[in-house]
Coordinates of C-alpha atoms and ligand atoms in Angstrom, one line a residue:
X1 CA 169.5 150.5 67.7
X2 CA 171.9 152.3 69.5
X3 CA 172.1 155.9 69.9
X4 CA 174.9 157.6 67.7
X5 CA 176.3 161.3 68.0
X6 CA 173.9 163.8 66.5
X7 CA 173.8 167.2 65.2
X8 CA 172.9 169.3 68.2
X9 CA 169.0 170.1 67.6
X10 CA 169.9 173.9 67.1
X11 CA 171.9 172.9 64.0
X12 CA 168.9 173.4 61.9
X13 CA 169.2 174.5 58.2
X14 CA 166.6 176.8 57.0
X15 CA 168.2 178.9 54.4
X16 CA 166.8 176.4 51.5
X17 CA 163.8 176.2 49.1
X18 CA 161.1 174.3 50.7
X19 CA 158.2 174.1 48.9
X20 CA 155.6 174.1 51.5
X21 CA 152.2 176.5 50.6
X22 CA 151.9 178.7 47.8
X23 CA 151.2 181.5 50.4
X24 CA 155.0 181.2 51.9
X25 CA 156.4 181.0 48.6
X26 CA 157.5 184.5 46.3
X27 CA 155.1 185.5 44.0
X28 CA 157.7 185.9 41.6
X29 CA 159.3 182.7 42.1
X30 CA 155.9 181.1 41.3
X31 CA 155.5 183.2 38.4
X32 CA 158.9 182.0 37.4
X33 CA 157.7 178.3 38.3
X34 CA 154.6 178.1 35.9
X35 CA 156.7 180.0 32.9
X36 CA 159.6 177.7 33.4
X37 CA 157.0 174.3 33.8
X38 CA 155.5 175.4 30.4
X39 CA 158.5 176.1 28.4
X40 CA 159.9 172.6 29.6
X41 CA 156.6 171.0 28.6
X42 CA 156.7 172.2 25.3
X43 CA 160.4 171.5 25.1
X44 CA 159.4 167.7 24.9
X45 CA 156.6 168.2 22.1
X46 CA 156.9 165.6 19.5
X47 CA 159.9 163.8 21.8
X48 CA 159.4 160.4 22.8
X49 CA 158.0 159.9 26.2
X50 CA 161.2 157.8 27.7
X51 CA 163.5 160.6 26.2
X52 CA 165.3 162.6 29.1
X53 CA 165.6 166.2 29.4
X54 CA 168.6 167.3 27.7
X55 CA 169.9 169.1 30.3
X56 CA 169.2 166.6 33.2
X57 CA 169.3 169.3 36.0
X58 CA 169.0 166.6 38.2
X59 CA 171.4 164.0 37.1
X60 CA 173.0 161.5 40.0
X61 CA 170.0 163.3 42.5
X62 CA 168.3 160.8 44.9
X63 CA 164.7 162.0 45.5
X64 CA 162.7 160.7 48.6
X65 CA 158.9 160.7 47.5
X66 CA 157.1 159.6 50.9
X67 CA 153.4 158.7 50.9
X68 CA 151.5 158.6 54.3
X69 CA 148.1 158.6 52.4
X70 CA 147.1 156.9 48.7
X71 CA 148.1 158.7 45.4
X72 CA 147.9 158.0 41.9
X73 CA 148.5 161.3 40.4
X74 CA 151.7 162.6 42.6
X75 CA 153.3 159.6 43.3
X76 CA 153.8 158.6 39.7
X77 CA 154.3 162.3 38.3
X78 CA 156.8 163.1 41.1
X79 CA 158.7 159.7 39.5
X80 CA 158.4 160.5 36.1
X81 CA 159.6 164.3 36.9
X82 CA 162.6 163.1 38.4
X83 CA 163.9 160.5 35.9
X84 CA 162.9 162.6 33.1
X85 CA 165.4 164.8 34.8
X86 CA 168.1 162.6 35.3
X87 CA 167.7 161.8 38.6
X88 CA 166.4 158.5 40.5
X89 CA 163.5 157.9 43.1
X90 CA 162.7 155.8 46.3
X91 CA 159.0 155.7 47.0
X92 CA 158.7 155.0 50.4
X93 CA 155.3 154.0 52.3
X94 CA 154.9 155.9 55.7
X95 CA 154.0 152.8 57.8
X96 CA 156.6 151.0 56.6
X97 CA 159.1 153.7 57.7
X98 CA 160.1 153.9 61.2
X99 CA 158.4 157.3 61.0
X100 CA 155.2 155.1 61.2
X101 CA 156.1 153.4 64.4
X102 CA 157.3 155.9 66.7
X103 CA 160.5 157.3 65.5
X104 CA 160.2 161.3 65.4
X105 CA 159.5 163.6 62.0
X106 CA 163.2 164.9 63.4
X107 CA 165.2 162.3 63.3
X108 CA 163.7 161.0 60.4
X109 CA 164.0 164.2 58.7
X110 CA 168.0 164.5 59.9
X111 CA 168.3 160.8 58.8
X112 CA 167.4 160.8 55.3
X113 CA 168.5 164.1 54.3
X114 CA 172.2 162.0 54.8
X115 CA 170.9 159.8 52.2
X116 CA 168.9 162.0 49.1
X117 CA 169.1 165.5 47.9
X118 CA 165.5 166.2 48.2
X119 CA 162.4 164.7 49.9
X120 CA 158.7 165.0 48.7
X121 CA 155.7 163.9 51.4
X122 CA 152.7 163.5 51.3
X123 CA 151.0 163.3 54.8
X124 CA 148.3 164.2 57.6
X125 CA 148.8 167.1 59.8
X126 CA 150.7 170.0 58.7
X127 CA 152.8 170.0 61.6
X128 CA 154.2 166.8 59.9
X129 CA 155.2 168.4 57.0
X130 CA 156.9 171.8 59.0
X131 CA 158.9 169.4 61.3
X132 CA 160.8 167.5 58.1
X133 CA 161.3 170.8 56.8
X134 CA 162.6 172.3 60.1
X135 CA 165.4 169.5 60.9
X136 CA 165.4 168.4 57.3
X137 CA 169.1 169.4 55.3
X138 CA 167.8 169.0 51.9
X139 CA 164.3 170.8 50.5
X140 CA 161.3 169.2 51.3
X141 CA 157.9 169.5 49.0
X142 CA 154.4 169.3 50.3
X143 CA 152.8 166.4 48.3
X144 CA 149.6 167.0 50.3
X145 CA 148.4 167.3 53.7
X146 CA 145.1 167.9 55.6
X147 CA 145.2 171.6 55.2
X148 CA 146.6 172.1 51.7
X149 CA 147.9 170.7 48.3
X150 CA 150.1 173.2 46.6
X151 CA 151.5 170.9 43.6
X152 CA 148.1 170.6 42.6
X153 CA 147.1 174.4 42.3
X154 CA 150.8 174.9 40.6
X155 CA 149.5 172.3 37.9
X156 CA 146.0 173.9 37.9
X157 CA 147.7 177.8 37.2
X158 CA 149.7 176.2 34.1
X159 CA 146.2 174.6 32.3
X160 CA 144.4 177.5 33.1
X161 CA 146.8 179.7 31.6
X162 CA 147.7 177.0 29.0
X163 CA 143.7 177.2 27.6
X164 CA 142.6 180.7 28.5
X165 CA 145.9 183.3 28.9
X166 CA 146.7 184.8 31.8
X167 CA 144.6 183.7 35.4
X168 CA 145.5 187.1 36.9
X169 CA 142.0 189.1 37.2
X170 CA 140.0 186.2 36.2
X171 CA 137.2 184.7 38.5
X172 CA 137.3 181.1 39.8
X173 CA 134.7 179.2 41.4
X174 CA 135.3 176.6 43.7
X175 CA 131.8 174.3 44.8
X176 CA 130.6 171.9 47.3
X177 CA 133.6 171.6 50.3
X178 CA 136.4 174.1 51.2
X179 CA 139.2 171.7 51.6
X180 CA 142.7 171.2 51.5
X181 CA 142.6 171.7 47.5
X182 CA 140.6 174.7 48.0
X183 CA 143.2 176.5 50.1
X184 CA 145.7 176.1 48.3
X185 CA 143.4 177.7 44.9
X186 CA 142.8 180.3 47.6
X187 CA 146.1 181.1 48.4
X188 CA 147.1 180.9 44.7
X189 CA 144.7 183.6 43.7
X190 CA 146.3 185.7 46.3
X191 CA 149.6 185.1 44.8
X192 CA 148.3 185.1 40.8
X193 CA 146.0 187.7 41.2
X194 CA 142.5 186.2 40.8
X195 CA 139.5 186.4 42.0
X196 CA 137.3 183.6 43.8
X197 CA 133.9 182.8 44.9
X198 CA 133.3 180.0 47.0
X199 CA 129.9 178.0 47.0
X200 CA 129.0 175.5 49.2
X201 CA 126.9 175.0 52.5
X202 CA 127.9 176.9 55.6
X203 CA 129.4 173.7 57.1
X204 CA 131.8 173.2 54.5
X205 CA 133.4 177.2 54.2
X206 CA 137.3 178.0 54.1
X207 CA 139.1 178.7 56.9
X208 CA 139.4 182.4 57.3
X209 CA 142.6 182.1 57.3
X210 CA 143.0 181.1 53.4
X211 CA 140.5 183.7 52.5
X212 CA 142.0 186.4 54.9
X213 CA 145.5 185.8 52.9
X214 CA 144.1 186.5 49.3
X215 CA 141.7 189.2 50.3
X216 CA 144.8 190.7 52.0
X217 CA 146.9 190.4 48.5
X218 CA 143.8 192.1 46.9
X219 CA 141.9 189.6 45.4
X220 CA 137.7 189.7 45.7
X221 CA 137.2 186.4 47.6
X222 CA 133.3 185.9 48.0
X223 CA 130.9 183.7 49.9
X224 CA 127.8 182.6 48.1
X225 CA 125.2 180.1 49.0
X226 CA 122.9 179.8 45.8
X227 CA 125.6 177.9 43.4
X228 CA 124.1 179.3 40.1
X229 CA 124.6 183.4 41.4
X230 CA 127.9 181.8 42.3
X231 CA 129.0 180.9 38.9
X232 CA 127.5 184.2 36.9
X233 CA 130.7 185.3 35.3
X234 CA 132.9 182.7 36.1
X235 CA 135.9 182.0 33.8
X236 CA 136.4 178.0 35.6
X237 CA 134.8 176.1 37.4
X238 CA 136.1 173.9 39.8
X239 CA 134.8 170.9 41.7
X240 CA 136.4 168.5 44.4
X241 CA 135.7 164.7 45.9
X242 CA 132.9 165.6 48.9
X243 CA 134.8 163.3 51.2
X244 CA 139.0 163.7 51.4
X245 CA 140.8 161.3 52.0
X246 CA 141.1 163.1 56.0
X247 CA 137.2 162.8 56.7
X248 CA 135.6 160.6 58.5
X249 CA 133.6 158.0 56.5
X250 CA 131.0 157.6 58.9
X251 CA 129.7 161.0 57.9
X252 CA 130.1 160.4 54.0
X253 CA 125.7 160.3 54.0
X254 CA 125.3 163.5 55.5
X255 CA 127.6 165.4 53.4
X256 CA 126.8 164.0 50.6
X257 CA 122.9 165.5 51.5
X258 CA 124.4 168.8 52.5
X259 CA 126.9 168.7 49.6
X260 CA 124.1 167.8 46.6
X261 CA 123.1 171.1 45.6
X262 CA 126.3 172.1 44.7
X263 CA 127.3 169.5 42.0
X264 CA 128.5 170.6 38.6
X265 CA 126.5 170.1 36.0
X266 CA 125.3 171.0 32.4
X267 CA 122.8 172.9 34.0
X268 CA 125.0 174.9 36.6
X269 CA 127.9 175.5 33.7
X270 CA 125.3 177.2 31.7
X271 CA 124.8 179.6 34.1
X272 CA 128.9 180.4 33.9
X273 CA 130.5 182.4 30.9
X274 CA 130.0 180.3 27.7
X275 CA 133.7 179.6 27.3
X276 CA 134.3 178.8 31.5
X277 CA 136.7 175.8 31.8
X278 CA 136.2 173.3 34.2
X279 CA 138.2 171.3 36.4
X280 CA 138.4 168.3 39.0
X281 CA 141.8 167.3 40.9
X282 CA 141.0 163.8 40.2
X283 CA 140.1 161.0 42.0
X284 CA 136.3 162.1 41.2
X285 CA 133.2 160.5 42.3
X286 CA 131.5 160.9 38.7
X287 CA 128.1 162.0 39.2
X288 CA 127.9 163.2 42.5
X289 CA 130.4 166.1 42.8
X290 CA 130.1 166.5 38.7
X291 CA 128.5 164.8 35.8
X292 CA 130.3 162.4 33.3
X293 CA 129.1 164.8 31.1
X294 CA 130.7 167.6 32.2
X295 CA 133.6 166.1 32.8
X296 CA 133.9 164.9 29.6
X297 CA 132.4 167.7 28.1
X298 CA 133.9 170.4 25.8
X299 CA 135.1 172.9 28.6
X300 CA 136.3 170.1 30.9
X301 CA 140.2 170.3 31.1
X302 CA 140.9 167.7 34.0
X303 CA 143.6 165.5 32.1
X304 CA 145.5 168.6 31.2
X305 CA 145.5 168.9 35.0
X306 CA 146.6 165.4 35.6
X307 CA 149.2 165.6 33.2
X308 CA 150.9 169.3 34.1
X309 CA 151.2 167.5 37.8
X310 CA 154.2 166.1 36.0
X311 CA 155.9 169.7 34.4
X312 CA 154.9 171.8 37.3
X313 CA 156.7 169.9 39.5
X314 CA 159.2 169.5 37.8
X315 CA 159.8 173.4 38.2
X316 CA 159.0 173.2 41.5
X317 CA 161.9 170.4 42.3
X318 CA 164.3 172.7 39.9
X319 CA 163.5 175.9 42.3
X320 CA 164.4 173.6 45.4
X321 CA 167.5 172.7 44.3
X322 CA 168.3 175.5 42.1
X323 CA 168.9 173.8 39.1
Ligands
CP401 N1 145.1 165.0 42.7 C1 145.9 164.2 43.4 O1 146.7 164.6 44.2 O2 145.8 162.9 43.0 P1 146.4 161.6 43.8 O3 145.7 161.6 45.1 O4 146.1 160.4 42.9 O5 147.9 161.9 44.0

């Protein structure tokens, strides 16, 4: 393919709402996300499931929703969001792209944004992510990368908040692996106002970074090795996958020995406030992270999760495009 006249590379657009992290976005705008995602939810109460918004904010909109890694939950919520909203999706598979054989985030980024108003992707490295935002024209979501899954924590804020009131001053505990999900919950509880404690082995700790940013906000972001002292108090409980989709598989035995200690059960939940929700991003592992019978237990709230992927986002896409 030939080269054709491009935008000079200084010709980059930034003045737009990208939704990349939770900790670059206003705390009032997220505020103003999780209100709006819950009022639109319970807009649809009692309304057939094909039945469109009525006020299809984003009627003859063409949404991008790129997947470098697998995905149940985003990929189909991000769909149903969009249509539900008036608007129409290609789901496009990274290594079938160009993008997966050598053409640059850039130009893919400049490409595309001729074609759709809005791009969601899901990929490795963050850098990925930042560089389709950088040269993108149109806003560009962060579907999940190695370092953090802001959709996810956006959904988890609304069914906390949908069960127990207000997150702000509660405490959260997050068990077994400070990962990507975890980062985001941390920088959430810097922007919400909540508290966390994470338990897990030393191997497996936040990066500084993450809890830097919400202890800097004012939140009490602990580190505690014995898992039952950890959850003494706790309003939720949360517990992820001990192997992401980024780690090596090779080294699934060992963390899963260094990990087992920390797994949610009946026995650990007891030791958290009677009433303490718990919750699971989904895919889970069951009975090695957490029990079937927590997870299907009284407390357990993991398809409210699931399903407020679907209205949180569709906030989030209505802030990019300021619908
Ligand atoms: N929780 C989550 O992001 O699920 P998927 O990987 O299925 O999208």
């Amino acid at each position: 393919m030939g080269a054709g006249p491009h935008a000079p590379l200084s010709q980059k657009r930034n003045d737009m709402n990208h939704f990349l992290d939770i900790h670059k976005t206003d705390a009032n705008d997220l505020r103003a996300m999780i209100d709006q995602a819950g009022a639109m939810k319970r807009a649809r109460l009692g309304r057939p499931k094909a039945a469109l918004d009525e006020a299809q904010p984003l009627k003859d909109r063409m949404v991008a929703l790129i997947f470098e890694k697998p995905s149940t939950r985003t990929r189909v919520s991000f769909d149903v969001g969009v249509r539900q909203m008036g608007g129409q999706t290609m789901v496009l598979s990274g290594k079938d792209m160009q993008l997966g054989h050598g053409e640059t985030i850039a130009d893919t980024a400049r490409v595309l944004s001729r074609y759709v108003d809005m791009i969601m992707i899901r990929t490795f490295d963050e850098t990925i992510l930042t560089e389709m935002a950088e040269y993108s024209d149109v806003p560009v979501i962060n579907g999940l990368t190695d370092r953090t899954h802001p959709c996810q924590i956006m959904a988890d804020v609304l069914t906390f908040e949908e069960h127990r009131g207000p997150i702000a001053g509660k405490k959260v505990v997050w068990t077994g692996d400070g990962n990507n999900v975890c980062a985001s919950f941390l920088h959430a509880a810097g922007q919400f106002g909540f508290d966390l404690t994470f338990t897990g082995p030393a191997q497996f700790d936040p990066e500084e970074e993450f809890m830097g940013f919400a202890r800097q906000k004012g939140s009490q972001i602990v580190v505690e090795r014995d898992p039952f002292k950890a959850v003494e108090g706790a309003d939720l409980v949360v517990a992820d996958t001990w192997v992401s989709m980024h780690d090596s598989q090779s080294a699934k035995e060992r963390r899963h020995n260094l990990l087992r200690p920390y797994q949610v059960n009946t026995e650990l939940m007891s030791h958290a406030k009677p009433d303490a929700l718990f919750m699971h991003c989904l895919p889970a592992h069951r009975e090695e992270e957490a029990t079937s019978e927590v997870m299907d237990g009284p407390n357990s709230v993991i398809f409210d999760e699931a399903e407020n992927r679907l209205h949180a986002q569709k906030a989030v896409m209505r802030w990019c495009l300021g619908v």
